[in-house]
mmCIF file of C-alpha atoms in Angstrom:
data_model
loop_
_atom_site.group_PDB
_atom_site.id
_atom_site.type_symbol
_atom_site.label_atom_id
_atom_site.label_comp_id
_atom_site.label_asym_id
_atom_site.label_seq_id
_atom_site.Cartn_x
_atom_site.Cartn_y
_atom_site.Cartn_z
ATOM 1 C CA MET K 151 -28.233 -8.523 -7.948
ATOM 2 C CA THR K 152 -27.290 -4.940 -8.658
ATOM 3 C CA PRO K 153 -24.619 -4.191 -11.345
ATOM 4 C CA GLU K 154 -22.303 -2.996 -8.547
ATOM 5 C CA GLN K 155 -22.820 -6.401 -6.805
ATOM 6 C CA LEU K 156 -22.187 -8.166 -10.105
ATOM 7 C CA ALA K 157 -18.835 -6.186 -10.602
ATOM 8 C CA ALA K 158 -17.959 -6.922 -6.871
ATOM 9 C CA LEU K 159 -18.527 -10.624 -7.515
ATOM 10 C CA ASN K 160 -16.606 -10.816 -10.805
ATOM 11 C CA ALA K 161 -13.604 -8.823 -8.957
ATOM 12 C CA GLU K 162 -13.611 -11.372 -6.190
ATOM 13 C CA LEU K 163 -13.814 -14.478 -8.393
ATOM 14 C CA MET K 164 -10.847 -12.931 -10.736
ATOM 15 C CA ALA K 165 -8.895 -12.542 -7.557
ATOM 16 C CA VAL K 166 -9.374 -16.227 -6.420
ATOM 17 C CA ILE K 167 -8.383 -17.358 -9.852
ATOM 18 C CA ALA K 168 -5.335 -15.112 -9.940
ATOM 19 C CA ARG K 169 -4.286 -16.660 -6.566
ATOM 20 C CA HIS K 170 -4.187 -19.866 -7.944
ATOM 21 C CA THR K 171 -2.672 -19.394 -11.290
ATOM 22 C CA PRO K 172 1.120 -20.196 -11.324
ATOM 23 C CA ASP K 173 3.688 -17.750 -12.643
ATOM 24 C CA PRO K 174 4.275 -18.123 -16.180
ATOM 25 C CA GLU K 175 8.019 -18.101 -15.668
ATOM 26 C CA SER K 176 8.085 -20.917 -13.145
ATOM 27 C CA GLU K 177 8.556 -24.322 -14.201
ATOM 28 C CA PRO K 178 5.305 -26.332 -13.813
ATOM 29 C CA ALA K 179 5.000 -29.410 -11.485
ATOM 30 C CA PRO K 180 5.644 -32.927 -13.091
ATOM 31 C CA ASP K 181 1.921 -33.786 -12.755
ATOM 32 C CA ALA K 182 0.314 -30.361 -13.556
ATOM 33 C CA LEU K 183 -1.948 -30.178 -16.425
ATOM 34 C CA PRO K 184 -3.437 -27.344 -18.256
ATOM 35 C CA VAL K 185 -6.800 -26.032 -16.954
ATOM 36 C CA VAL K 186 -9.609 -24.052 -18.461
ATOM 37 C CA ILE K 187 -11.564 -21.783 -16.532
ATOM 38 C CA GLN K 188 -15.047 -20.674 -17.998
ATOM 39 C CA LEU K 189 -16.670 -17.739 -16.095
ATOM 40 C CA GLN K 190 -19.765 -16.151 -17.253
ATOM 41 C CA THR K 191 -21.611 -13.715 -15.102
ATOM 42 C CA PHE K 192 -24.427 -11.520 -16.680
ATOM 43 C CA PRO K 193 -27.990 -10.374 -15.897
ATOM 44 C CA ARG K 194 -30.529 -13.037 -16.636
ATOM 45 C CA LYS K 195 -33.820 -11.794 -18.545
ATOM 46 C CA GLN K 196 -36.723 -11.919 -16.424
ATOM 47 C CA ARG K 197 -39.532 -14.354 -17.307
ATOM 48 C CA ASP K 198 -42.746 -13.100 -18.528
ATOM 49 C CA THR K 199 -45.375 -13.799 -15.662
#
């Protein structure tokens, strides 16, 4: 994956998260619970072959 592809992937993933993030000013649903999202994207080192 190129750096540009990784940046595009990150932008798309953040857009998905943003679409599903409620407005902080709105009252949460009675059954809503806090959620932690962990997302890490970075180049992986190549293995020695």
